[in-house]
CSV table of C-alpha atoms in Angstrom, one decimal:
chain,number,residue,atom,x,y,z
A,250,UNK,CA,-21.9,5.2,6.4
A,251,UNK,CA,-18.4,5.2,7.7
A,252,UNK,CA,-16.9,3.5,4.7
A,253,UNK,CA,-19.0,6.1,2.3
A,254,UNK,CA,-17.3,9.0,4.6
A,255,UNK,CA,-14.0,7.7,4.6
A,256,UNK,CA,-14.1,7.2,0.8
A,257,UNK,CA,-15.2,10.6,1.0
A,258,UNK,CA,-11.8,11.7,2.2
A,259,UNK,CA,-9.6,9.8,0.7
A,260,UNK,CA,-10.9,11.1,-2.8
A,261,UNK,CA,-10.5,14.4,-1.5
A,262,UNK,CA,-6.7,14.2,-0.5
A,263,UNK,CA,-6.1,12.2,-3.6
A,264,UNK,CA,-7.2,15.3,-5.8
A,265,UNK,CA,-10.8,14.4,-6.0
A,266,UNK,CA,-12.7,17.1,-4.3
A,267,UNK,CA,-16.4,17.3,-3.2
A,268,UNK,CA,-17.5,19.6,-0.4
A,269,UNK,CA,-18.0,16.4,2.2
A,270,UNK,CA,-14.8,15.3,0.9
A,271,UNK,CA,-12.6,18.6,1.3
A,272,UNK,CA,-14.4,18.9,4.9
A,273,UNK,CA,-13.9,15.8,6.4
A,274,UNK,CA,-9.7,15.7,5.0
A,275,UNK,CA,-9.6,19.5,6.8
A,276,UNK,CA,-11.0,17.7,10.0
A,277,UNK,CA,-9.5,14.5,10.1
A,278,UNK,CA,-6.3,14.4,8.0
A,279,UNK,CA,-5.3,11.0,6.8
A,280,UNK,CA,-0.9,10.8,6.5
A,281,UNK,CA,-0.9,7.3,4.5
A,282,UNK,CA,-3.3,9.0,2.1
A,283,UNK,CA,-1.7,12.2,2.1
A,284,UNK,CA,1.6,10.1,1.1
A,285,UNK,CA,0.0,8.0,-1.6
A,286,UNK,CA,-0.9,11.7,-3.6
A,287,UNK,CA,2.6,12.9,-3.0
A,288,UNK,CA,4.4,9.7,-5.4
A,289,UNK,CA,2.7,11.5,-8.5
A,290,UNK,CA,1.1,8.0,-9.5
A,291,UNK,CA,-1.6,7.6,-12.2
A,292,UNK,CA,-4.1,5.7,-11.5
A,293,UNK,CA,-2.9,2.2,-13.3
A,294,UNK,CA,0.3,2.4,-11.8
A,295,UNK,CA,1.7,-1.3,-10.8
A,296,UNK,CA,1.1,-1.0,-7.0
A,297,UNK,CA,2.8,-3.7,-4.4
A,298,UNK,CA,1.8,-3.7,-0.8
A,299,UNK,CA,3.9,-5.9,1.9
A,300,UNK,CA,2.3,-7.3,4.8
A,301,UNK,CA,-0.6,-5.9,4.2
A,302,UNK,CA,-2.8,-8.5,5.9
A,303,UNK,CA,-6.6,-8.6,4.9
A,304,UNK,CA,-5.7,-5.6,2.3
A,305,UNK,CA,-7.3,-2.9,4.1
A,306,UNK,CA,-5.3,0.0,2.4
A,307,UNK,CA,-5.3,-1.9,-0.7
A,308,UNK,CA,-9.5,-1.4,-0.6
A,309,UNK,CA,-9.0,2.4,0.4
A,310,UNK,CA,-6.8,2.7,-2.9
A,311,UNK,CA,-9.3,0.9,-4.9
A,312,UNK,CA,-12.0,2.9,-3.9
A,313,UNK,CA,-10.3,6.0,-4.9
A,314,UNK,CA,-9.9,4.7,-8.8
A,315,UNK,CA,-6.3,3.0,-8.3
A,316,UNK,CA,-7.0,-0.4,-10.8
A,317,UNK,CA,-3.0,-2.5,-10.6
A,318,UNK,CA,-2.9,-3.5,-6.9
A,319,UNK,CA,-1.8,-6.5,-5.6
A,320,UNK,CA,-1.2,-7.2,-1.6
A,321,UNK,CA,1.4,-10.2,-0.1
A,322,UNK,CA,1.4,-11.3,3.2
A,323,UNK,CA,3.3,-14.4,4.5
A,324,UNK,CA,0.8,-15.2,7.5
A,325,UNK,CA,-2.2,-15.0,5.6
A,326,UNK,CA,-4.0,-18.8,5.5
A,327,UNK,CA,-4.0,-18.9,1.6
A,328,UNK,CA,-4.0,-16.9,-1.7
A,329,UNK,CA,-7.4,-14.7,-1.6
A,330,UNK,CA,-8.7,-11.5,-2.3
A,331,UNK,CA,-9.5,-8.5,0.0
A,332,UNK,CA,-13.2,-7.0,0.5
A,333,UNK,CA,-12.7,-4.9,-2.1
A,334,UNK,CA,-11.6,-7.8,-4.7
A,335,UNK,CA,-8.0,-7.2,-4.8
A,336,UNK,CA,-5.7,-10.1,-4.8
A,337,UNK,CA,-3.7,-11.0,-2.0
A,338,UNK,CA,-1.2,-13.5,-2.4
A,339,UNK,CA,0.5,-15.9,0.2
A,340,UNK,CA,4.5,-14.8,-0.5
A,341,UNK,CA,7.4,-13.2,1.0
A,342,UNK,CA,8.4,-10.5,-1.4
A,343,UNK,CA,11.7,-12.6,-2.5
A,344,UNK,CA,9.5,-15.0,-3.7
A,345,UNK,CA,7.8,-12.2,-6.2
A,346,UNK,CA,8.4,-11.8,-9.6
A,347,UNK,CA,6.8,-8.7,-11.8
A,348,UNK,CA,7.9,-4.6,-11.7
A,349,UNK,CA,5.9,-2.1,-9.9
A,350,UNK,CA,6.0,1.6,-10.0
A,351,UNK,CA,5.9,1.6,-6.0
A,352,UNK,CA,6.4,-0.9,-3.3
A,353,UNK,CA,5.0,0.1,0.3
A,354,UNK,CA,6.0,-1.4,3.4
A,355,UNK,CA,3.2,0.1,5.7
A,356,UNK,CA,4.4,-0.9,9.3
A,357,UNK,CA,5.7,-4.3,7.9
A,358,UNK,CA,9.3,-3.9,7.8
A,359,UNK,CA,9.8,-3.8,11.6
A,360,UNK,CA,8.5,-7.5,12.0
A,361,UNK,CA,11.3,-8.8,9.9
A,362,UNK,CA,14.4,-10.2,11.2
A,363,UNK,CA,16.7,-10.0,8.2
A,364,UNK,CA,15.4,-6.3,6.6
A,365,UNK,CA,18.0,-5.6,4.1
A,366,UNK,CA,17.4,-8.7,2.5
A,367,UNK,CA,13.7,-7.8,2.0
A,368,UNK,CA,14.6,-4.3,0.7
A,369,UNK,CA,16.8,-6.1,-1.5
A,370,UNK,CA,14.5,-8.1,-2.4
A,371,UNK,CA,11.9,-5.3,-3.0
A,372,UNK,CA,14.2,-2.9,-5.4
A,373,UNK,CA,14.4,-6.3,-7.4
A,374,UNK,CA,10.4,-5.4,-8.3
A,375,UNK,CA,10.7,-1.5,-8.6
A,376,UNK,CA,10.3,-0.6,-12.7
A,377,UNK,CA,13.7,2.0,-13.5
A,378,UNK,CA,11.8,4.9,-11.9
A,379,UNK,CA,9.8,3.6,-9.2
A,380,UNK,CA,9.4,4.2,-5.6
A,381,UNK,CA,9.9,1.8,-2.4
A,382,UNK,CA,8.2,3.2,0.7
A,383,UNK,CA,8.9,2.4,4.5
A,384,UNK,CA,6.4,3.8,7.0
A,385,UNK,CA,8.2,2.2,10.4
A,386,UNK,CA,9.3,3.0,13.8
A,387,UNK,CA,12.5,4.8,14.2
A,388,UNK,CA,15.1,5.2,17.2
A,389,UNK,CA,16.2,8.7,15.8
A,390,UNK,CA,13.1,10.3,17.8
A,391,UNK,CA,12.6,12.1,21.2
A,392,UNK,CA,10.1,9.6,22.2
A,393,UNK,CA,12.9,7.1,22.2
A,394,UNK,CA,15.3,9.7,23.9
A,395,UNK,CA,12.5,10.5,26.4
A,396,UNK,CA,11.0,6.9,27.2
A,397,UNK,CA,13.8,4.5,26.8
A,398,UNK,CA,12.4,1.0,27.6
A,399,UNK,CA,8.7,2.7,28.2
A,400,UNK,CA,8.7,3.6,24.2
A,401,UNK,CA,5.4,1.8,23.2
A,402,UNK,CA,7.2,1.8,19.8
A,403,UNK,CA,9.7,-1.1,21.0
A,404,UNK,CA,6.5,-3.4,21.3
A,405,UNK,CA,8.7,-6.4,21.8
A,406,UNK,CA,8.3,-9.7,20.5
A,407,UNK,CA,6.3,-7.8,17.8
A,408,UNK,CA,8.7,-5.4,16.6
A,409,UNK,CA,12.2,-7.3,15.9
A,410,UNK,CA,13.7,-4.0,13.8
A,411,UNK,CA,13.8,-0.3,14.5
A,412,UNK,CA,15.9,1.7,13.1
A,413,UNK,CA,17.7,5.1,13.1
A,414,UNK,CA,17.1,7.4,10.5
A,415,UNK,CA,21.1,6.3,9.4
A,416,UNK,CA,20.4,3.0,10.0
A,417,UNK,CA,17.4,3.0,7.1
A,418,UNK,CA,19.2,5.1,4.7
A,419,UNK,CA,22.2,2.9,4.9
A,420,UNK,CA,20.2,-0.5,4.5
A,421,UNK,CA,18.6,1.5,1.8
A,422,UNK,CA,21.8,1.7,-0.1
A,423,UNK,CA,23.0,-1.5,0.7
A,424,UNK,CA,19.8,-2.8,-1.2
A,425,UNK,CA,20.5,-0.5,-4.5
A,426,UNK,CA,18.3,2.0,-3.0
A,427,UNK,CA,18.7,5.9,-3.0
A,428,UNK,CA,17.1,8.0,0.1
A,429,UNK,CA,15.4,10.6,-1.6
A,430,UNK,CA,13.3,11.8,1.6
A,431,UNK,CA,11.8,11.2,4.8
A,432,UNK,CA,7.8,12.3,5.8
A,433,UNK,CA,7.3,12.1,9.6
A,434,UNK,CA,3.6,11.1,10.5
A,435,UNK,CA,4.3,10.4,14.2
A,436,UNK,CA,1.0,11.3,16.4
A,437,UNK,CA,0.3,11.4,20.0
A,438,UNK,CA,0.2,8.0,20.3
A,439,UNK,CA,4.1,8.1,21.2
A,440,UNK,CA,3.3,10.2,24.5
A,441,UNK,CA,0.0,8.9,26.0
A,442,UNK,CA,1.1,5.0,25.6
A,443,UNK,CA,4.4,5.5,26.7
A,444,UNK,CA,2.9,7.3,29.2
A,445,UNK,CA,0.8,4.3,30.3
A,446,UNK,CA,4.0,2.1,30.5
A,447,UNK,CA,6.0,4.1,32.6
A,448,UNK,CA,3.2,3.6,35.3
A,449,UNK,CA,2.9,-0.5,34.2
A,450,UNK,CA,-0.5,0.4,32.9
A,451,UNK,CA,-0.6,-1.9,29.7
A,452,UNK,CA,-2.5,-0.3,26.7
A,453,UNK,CA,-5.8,-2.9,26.8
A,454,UNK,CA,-6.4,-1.4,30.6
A,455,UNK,CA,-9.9,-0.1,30.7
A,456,UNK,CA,-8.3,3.1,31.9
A,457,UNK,CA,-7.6,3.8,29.0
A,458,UNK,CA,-11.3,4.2,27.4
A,459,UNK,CA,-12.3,6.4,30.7
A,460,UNK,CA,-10.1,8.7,30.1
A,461,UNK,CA,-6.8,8.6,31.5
A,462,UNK,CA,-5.7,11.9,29.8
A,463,UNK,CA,-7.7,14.3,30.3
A,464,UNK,CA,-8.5,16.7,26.5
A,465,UNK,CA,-6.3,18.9,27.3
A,466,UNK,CA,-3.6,17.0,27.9
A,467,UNK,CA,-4.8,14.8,24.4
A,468,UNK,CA,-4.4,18.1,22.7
A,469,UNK,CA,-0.7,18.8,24.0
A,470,UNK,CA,0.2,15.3,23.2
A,471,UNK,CA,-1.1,16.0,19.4
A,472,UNK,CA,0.6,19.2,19.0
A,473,UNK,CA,4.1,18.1,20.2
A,474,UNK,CA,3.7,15.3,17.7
A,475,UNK,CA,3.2,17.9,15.4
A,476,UNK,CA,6.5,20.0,16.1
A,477,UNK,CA,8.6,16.8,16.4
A,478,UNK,CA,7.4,15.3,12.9
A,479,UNK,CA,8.1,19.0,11.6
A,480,UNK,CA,11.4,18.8,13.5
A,481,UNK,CA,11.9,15.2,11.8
A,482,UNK,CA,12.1,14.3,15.5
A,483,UNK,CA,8.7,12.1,15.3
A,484,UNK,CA,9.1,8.1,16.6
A,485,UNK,CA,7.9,7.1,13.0
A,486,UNK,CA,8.8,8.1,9.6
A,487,UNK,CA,8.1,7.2,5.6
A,488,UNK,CA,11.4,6.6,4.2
A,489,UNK,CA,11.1,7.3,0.3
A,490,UNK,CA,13.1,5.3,-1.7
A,491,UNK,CA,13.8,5.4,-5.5
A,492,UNK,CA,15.8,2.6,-7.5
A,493,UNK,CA,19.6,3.4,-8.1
A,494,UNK,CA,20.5,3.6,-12.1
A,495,UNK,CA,22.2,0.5,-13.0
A,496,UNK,CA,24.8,1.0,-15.7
């Protein structure tokens, strides 16, 4: 039932509307989904996802009619293919040949030591117009200014790269990238865990399923997230990149 609700949605912000559908997206918006409608893609565009694990996403888009996906992960055991029968193959991205019309990064990026070289390596695969997308944790947000070392976002060893809002456009560049724009989907998430680390309460405490927060705090949490994404201020941002015109 949940997977037949959440396709629900997903075909709903993608342009397919049913009644469950347009319900469900009004009452639980989806940002990665919301993204995927605003690249313009038809549905057999050449779709690349990095690091994108047991292809999760990848099944969401197939579900939804998208039919030229292919997922690579380096930590993955072997070559195989998600749930949903898309391939997923064993490979750093330098190590990929082929074009596609868009190349996501969905929270990979920031485990890589050596991220210009992988965007490098990623507008080597984009076809003349296509599109290179980093969802990823950046510096240039209040959380960051507010938190400091408490910023659940730093998640060290984990996270090896966060960047400012400069910092990605510039690496960008440096890969033959053009910024064309940023899309903040921050949520409350920055303010509650951070929260929790101030007081050295770490996030798998069973405070935190009893409430901790109580709603109403929840619900100022949510609605600052809100204001900051508006204010490009949110700790996490899609970067939108398009290939530079080679002469």
């Amino acid at each position: 039932m949940k997977k037949f609700l959440i396709s629900q949605r997903d075909r709903a912000i993608a342009g397919r509307f049913t009644p469950l559908g347009t319900a469900l997206a009004w009452a639980k918006p989806d940002q990665e989904m919301s993204l995927m409608r605003s690249y313009g893609l038809a549905r057999d565009a050449a779709i690349l996802d990095v690091g994108c694990g047991a292809g999760h996403f990848l099944n969401r888009l197939a579900d939804i009619g998208y039919t030229n996906l292919l997922g690579i992960d380096p930590f993955i055991p072997s070559d195989m293919r998600s749930t949903g029968g898309v391939p997923i193959l064993r490979r750093e991205v330098s190590e990929l040949d082929g074009r596609f019309d868009l190349v996501m990064f969905n929270h990979s990026l920031e485990h890589v030591e050596a991220p210009r070289d992988v965007l490098a390596s990623a507008s080597r695969l984009l076809t003349p117009n296509g599109q290179c997308v980093v969802r990823i944790p950046t510096v240039s947000s209040t959380a960051w200014d507010e938190y400091g070392v408490d910023w659940v976002q730093l998640d060290a060893p984990r996270h090896v790269s966060l960047p400012s809002r400069d910092g990605m456009r510039i690496a960008g560049k440096a890969a033959g990238m053009s910024l064309e724009r940023t899309v903040d989907d921050s949520s409350a998430f920055q303010f509650w865990a951070s929260e929790q680390y101030r007081r050295d309460i770490p996030l798998s405490d069973p405070q935190v399923f009893t409430g901790m927060f109580s709603k109403t705090e929840m619900g100022r949490f949510k609605q600052r997230a809100s204001e900051l994404n508006a204010q490009s201020r949110g700790d996490q941002s899609a970067f939108v990149f398009k290939r530079d015109h080679v002469v």
